[in-house]
PDB file of C-alpha atoms in Angstrom:
ATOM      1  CA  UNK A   1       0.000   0.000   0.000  1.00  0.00           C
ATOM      2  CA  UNK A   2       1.445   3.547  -0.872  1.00  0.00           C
ATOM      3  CA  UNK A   3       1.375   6.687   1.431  1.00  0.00           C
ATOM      4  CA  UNK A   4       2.093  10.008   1.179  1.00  0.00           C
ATOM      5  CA  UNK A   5       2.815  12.416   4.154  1.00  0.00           C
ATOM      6  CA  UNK A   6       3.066  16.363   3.831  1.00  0.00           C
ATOM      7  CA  UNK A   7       5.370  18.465   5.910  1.00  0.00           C
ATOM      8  CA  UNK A   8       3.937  22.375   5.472  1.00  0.00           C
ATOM      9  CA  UNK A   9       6.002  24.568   7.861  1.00  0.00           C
ATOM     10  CA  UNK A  10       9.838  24.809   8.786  1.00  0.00           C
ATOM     11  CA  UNK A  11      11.024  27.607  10.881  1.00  0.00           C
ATOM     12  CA  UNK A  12      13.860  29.349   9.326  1.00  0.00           C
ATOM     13  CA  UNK A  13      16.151  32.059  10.727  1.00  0.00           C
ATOM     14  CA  UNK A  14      15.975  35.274   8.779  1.00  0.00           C
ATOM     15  CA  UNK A  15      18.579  37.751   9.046  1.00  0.00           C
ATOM     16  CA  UNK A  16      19.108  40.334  12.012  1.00  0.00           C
ATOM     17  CA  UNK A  17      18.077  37.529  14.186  1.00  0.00           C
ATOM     18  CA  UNK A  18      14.441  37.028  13.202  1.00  0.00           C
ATOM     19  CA  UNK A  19      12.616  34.051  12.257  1.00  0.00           C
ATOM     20  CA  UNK A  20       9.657  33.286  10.181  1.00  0.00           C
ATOM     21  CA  UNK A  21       8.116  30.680   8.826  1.00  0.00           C
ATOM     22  CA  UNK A  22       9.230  29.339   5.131  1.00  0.00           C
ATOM     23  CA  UNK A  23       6.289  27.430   3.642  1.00  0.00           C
ATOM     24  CA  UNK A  24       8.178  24.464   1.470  1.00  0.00           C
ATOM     25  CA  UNK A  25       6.192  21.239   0.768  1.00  0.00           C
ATOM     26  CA  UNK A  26       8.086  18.529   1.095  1.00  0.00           C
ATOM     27  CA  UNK A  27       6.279  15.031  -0.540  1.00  0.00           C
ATOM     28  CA  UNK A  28       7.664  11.572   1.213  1.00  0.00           C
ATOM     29  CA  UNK A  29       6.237   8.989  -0.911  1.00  0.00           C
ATOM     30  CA  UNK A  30       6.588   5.496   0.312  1.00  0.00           C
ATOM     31  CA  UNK A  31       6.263   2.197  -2.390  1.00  0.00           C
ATOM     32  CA  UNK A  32       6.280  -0.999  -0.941  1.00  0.00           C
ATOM     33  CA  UNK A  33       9.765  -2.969  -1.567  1.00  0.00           C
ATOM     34  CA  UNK A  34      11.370   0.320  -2.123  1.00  0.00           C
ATOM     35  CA  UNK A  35      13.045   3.180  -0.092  1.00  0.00           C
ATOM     36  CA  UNK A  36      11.580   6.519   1.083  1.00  0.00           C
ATOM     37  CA  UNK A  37      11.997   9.257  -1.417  1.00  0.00           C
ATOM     38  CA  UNK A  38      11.752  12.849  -0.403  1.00  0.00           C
ATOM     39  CA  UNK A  39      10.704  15.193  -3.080  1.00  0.00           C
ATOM     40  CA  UNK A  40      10.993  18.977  -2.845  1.00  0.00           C
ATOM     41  CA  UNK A  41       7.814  20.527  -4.868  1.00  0.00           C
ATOM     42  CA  UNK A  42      10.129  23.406  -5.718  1.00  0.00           C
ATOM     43  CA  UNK A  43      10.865  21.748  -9.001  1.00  0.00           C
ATOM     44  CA  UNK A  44       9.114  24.774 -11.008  1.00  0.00           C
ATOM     45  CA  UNK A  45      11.921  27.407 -12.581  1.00  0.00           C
ATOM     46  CA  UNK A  46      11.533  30.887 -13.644  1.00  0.00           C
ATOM     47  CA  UNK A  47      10.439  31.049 -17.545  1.00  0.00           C
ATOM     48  CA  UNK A  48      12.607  34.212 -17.550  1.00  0.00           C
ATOM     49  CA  UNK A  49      15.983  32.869 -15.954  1.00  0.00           C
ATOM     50  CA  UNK A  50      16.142  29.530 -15.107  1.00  0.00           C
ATOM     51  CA  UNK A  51      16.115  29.942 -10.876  1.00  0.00           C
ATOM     52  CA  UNK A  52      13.834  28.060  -8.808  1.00  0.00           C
ATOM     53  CA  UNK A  53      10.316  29.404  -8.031  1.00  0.00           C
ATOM     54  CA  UNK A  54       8.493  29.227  -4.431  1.00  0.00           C
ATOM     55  CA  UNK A  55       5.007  30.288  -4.097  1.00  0.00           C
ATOM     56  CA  UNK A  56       1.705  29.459  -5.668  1.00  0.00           C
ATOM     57  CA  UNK A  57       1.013  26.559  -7.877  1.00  0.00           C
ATOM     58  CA  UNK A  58       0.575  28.449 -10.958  1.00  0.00           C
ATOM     59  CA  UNK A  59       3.635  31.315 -10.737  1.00  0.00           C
ATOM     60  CA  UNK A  60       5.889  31.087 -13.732  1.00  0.00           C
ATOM     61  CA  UNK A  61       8.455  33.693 -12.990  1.00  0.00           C
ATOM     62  CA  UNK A  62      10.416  34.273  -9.596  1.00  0.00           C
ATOM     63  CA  UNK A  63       9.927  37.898  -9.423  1.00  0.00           C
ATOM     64  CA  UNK A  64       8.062  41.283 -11.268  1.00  0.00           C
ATOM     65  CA  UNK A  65      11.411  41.770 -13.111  1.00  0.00           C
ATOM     66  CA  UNK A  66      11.678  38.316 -14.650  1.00  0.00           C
ATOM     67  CA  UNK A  67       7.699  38.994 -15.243  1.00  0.00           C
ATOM     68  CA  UNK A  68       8.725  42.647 -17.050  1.00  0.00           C
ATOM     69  CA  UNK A  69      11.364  41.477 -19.084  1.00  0.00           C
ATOM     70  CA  UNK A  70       9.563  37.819 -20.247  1.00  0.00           C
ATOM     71  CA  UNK A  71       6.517  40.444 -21.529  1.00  0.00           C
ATOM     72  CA  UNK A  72       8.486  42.989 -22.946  1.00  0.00           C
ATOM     73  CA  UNK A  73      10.796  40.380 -24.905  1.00  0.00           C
ATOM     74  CA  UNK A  74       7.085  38.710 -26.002  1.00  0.00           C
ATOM     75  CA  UNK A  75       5.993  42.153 -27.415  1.00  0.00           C
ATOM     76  CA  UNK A  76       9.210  42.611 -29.166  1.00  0.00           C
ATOM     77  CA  UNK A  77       8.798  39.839 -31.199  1.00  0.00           C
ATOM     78  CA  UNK A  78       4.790  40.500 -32.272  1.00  0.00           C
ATOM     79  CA  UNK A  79       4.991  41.592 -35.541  1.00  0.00           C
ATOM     80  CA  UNK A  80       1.514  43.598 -34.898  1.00  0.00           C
ATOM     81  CA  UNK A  81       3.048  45.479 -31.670  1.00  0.00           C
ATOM     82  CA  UNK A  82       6.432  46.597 -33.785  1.00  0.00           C
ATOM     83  CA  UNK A  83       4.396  48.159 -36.136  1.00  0.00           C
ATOM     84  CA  UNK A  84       2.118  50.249 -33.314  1.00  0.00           C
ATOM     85  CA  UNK A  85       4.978  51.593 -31.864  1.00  0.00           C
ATOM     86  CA  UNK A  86       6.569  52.368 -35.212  1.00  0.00           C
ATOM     87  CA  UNK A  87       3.103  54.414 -36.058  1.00  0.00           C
ATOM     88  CA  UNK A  88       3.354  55.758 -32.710  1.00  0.00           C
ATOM     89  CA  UNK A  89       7.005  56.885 -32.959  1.00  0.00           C
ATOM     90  CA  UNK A  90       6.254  58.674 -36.399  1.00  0.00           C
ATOM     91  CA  UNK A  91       2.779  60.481 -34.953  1.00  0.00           C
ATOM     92  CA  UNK A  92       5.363  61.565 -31.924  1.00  0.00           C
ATOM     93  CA  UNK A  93       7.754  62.870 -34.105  1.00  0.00           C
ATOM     94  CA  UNK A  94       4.983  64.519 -36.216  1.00  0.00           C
ATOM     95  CA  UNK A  95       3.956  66.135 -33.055  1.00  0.00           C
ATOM     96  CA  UNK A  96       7.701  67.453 -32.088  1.00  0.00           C
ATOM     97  CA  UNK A  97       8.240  69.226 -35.386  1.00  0.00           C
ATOM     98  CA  UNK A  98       4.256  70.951 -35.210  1.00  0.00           C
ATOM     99  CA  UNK A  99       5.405  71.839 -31.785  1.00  0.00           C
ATOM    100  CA  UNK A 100       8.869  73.411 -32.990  1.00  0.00           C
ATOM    101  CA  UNK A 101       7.145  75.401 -35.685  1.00  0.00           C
ATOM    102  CA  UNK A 102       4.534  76.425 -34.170  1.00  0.00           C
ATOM    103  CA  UNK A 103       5.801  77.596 -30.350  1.00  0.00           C
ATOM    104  CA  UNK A 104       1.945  78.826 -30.007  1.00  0.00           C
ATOM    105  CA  UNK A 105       0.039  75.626 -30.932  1.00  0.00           C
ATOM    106  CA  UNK A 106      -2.633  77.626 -33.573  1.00  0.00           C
ATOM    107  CA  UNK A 107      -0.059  79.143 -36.193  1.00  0.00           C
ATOM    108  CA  UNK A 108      -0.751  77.833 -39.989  1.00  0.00           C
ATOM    109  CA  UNK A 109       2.017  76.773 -41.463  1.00  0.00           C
ATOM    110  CA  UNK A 110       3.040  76.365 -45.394  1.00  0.00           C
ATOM    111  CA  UNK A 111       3.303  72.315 -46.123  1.00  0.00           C
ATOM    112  CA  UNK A 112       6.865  73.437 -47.478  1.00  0.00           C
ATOM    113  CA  UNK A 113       8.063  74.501 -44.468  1.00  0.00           C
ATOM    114  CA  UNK A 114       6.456  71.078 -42.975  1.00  0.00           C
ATOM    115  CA  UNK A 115       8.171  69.252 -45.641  1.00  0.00           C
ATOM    116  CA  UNK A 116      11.918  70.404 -44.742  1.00  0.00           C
ATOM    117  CA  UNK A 117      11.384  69.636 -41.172  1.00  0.00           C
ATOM    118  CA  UNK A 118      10.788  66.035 -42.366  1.00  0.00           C
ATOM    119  CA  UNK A 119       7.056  66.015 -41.079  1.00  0.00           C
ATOM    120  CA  UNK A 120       5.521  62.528 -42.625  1.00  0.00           C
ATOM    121  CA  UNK A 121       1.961  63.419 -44.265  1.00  0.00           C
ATOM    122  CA  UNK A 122       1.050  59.649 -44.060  1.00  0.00           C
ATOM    123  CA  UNK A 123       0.738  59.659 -40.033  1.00  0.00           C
ATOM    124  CA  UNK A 124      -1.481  61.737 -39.067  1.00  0.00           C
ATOM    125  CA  UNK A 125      -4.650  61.568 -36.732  1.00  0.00           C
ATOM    126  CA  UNK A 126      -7.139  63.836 -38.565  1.00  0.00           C
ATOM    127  CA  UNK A 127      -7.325  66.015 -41.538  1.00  0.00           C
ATOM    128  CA  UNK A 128      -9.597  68.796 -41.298  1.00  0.00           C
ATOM    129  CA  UNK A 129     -10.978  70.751 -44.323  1.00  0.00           C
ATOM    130  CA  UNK A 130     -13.008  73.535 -44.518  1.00  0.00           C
ATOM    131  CA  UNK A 131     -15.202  74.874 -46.471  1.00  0.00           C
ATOM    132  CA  UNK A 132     -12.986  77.252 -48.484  1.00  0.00           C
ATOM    133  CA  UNK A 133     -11.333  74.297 -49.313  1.00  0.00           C
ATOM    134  CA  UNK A 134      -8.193  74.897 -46.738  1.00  0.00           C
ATOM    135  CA  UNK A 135      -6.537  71.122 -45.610  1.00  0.00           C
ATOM    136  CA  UNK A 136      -5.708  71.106 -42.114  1.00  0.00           C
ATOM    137  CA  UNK A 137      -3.073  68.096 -41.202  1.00  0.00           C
ATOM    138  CA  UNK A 138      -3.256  67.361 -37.516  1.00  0.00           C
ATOM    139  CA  UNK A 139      -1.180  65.128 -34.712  1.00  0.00           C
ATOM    140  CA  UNK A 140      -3.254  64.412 -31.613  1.00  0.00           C
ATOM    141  CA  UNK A 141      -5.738  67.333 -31.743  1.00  0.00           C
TER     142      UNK A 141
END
């Protein structure tokens, strides 16, 4: 007949004298005809980089930083969230060069002068046109 025991709690001596207690589960599984074997549950690793993971059941990395960099690695590779943040950059930099031309935020400027600066007329967030046929190119406003 096979058992199984569980051993919860094990007092552990922090530093500056303190103790608390350190929750590792420790699994003794007996077979019959065989010897004990002790098996530490902290088998799990960190996705990230490779160190051993305490905690609950389903935690795949052994701290927020592992957790930051496994994500931001992930959206490095999407194809779909390169290209946001290259539409992103470009609307910023958009924005930058309204902002150096026009100090006051309302000044109409000639699309030549928009042109040297190295404004890009294909990101944009709205053109406005009114009704004396005037275009109005616009970044976030």
């Amino acid at each position: 007949m096979r058992g199984i025991s569980h051993k919860y709690n094990e007092t552990v001596t922090a530093p500056k004298g303190k103790t608390f207690q350190n929750r590792i589960r420790v699994t003794t599984r007996v077979y019959p005809g065989s010897n004990t074997d002790t098996v530490l549950s902290q088998s799990r690793t960190c996705a990230q980089c490779g160190t051993g993971i305490m905690g609950r059941s389903d935690k795949r990395y052994c701290s927020d930083q592992c957790r930051y960099l496994a994500n931001n690695a992930a959206k490095q590779q999407s194809q779909g969230e390169r290209r946001v943040q290259q539409v992103n950059a470009a609307l910023k930099r958009n924005r930058s060069i309204l902002r150096q031309l026009s100090p006051q935020g309302k000044t109409t400027l000639p699309r030549q002068y928009l042109e040297l600066a190295g404004f890009d007329f294909r990101y944009l967030t709205q053109i406005y046109r009114t009704q004396k046929e005037n275009t109005y190119h616009l970044c976030y406003d």
